[in-house]
Short mmCIF file of C-alpha atoms in Angstrom, two decimals:
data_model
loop_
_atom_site.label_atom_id
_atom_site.label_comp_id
_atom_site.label_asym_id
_atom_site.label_seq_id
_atom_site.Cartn_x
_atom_site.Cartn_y
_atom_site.Cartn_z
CA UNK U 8 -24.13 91.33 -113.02
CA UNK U 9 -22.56 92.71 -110.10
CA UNK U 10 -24.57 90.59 -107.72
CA UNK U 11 -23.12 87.21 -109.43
CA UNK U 12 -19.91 88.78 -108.67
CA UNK U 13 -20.33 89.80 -104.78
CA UNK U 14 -21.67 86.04 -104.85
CA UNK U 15 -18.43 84.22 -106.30
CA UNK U 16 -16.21 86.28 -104.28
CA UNK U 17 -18.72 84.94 -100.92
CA UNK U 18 -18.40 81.44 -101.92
CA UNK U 19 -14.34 81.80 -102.98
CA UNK U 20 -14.48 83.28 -99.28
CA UNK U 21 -16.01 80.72 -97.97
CA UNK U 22 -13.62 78.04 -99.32
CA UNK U 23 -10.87 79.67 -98.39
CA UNK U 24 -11.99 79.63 -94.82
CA UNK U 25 -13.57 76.18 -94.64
CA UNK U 26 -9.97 75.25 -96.50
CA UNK U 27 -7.91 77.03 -93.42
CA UNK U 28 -10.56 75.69 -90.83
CA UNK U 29 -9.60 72.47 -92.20
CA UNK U 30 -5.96 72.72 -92.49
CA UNK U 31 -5.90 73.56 -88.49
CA UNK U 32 -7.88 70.51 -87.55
CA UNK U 33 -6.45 68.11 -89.84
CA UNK U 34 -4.83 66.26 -86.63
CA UNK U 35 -7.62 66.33 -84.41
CA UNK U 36 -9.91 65.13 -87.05
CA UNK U 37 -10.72 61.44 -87.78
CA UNK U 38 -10.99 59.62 -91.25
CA UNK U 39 -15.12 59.71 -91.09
CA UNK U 40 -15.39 63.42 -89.70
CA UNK U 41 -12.47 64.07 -92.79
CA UNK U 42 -14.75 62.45 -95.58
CA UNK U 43 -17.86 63.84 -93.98
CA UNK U 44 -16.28 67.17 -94.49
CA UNK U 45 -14.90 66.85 -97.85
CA UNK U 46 -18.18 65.21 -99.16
CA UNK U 47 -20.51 68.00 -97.78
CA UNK U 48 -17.92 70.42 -99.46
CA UNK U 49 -18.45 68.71 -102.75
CA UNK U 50 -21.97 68.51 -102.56
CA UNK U 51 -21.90 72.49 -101.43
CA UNK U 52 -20.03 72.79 -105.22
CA UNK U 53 -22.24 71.25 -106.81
CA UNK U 54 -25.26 73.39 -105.35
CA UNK U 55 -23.12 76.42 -106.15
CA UNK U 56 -22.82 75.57 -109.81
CA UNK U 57 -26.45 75.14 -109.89
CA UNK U 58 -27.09 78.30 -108.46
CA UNK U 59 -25.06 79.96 -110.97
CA UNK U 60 -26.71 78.18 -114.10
CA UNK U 61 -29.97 79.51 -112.75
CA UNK U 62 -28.59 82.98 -112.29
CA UNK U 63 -27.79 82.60 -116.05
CA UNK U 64 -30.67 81.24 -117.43
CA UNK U 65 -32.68 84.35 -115.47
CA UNK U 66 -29.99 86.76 -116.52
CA UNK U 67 -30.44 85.86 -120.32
CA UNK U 68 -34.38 86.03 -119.72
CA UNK U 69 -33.76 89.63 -118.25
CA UNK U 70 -35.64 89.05 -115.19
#
């Protein structure tokens, strides 16, 4: 499904980024702004994986 793959490279793309955006403010940032982050990037996972078990549950009903 080539769209499921132009999607995974997006979201790698996006990590990657958010990751480096990270990285550069890791000094400015403060311990709440730092867990904010990381807990808004886990529950952006956990979306993600969701949105890829329904893209396989439609892809095995063909629609």
């Amino acid at each position: 499904m080539e769209q499921k793959e132009k999607l995974q490279e997006l979201n790698k793309e996006s990590l990657e980024k958010l990751d480096a955006y990270l990285n550069s403010k890791k000094q400015s940032l403060n311990p709440e702004d730092h867990e904010k982050l990381h807990q808004a990037k886990e529950e952006w996972q956990k979306a993600w994986a969701k949105l890829m078990e329904t893209l396989m549950v439609l892809e095995r009903l063909e629609i």
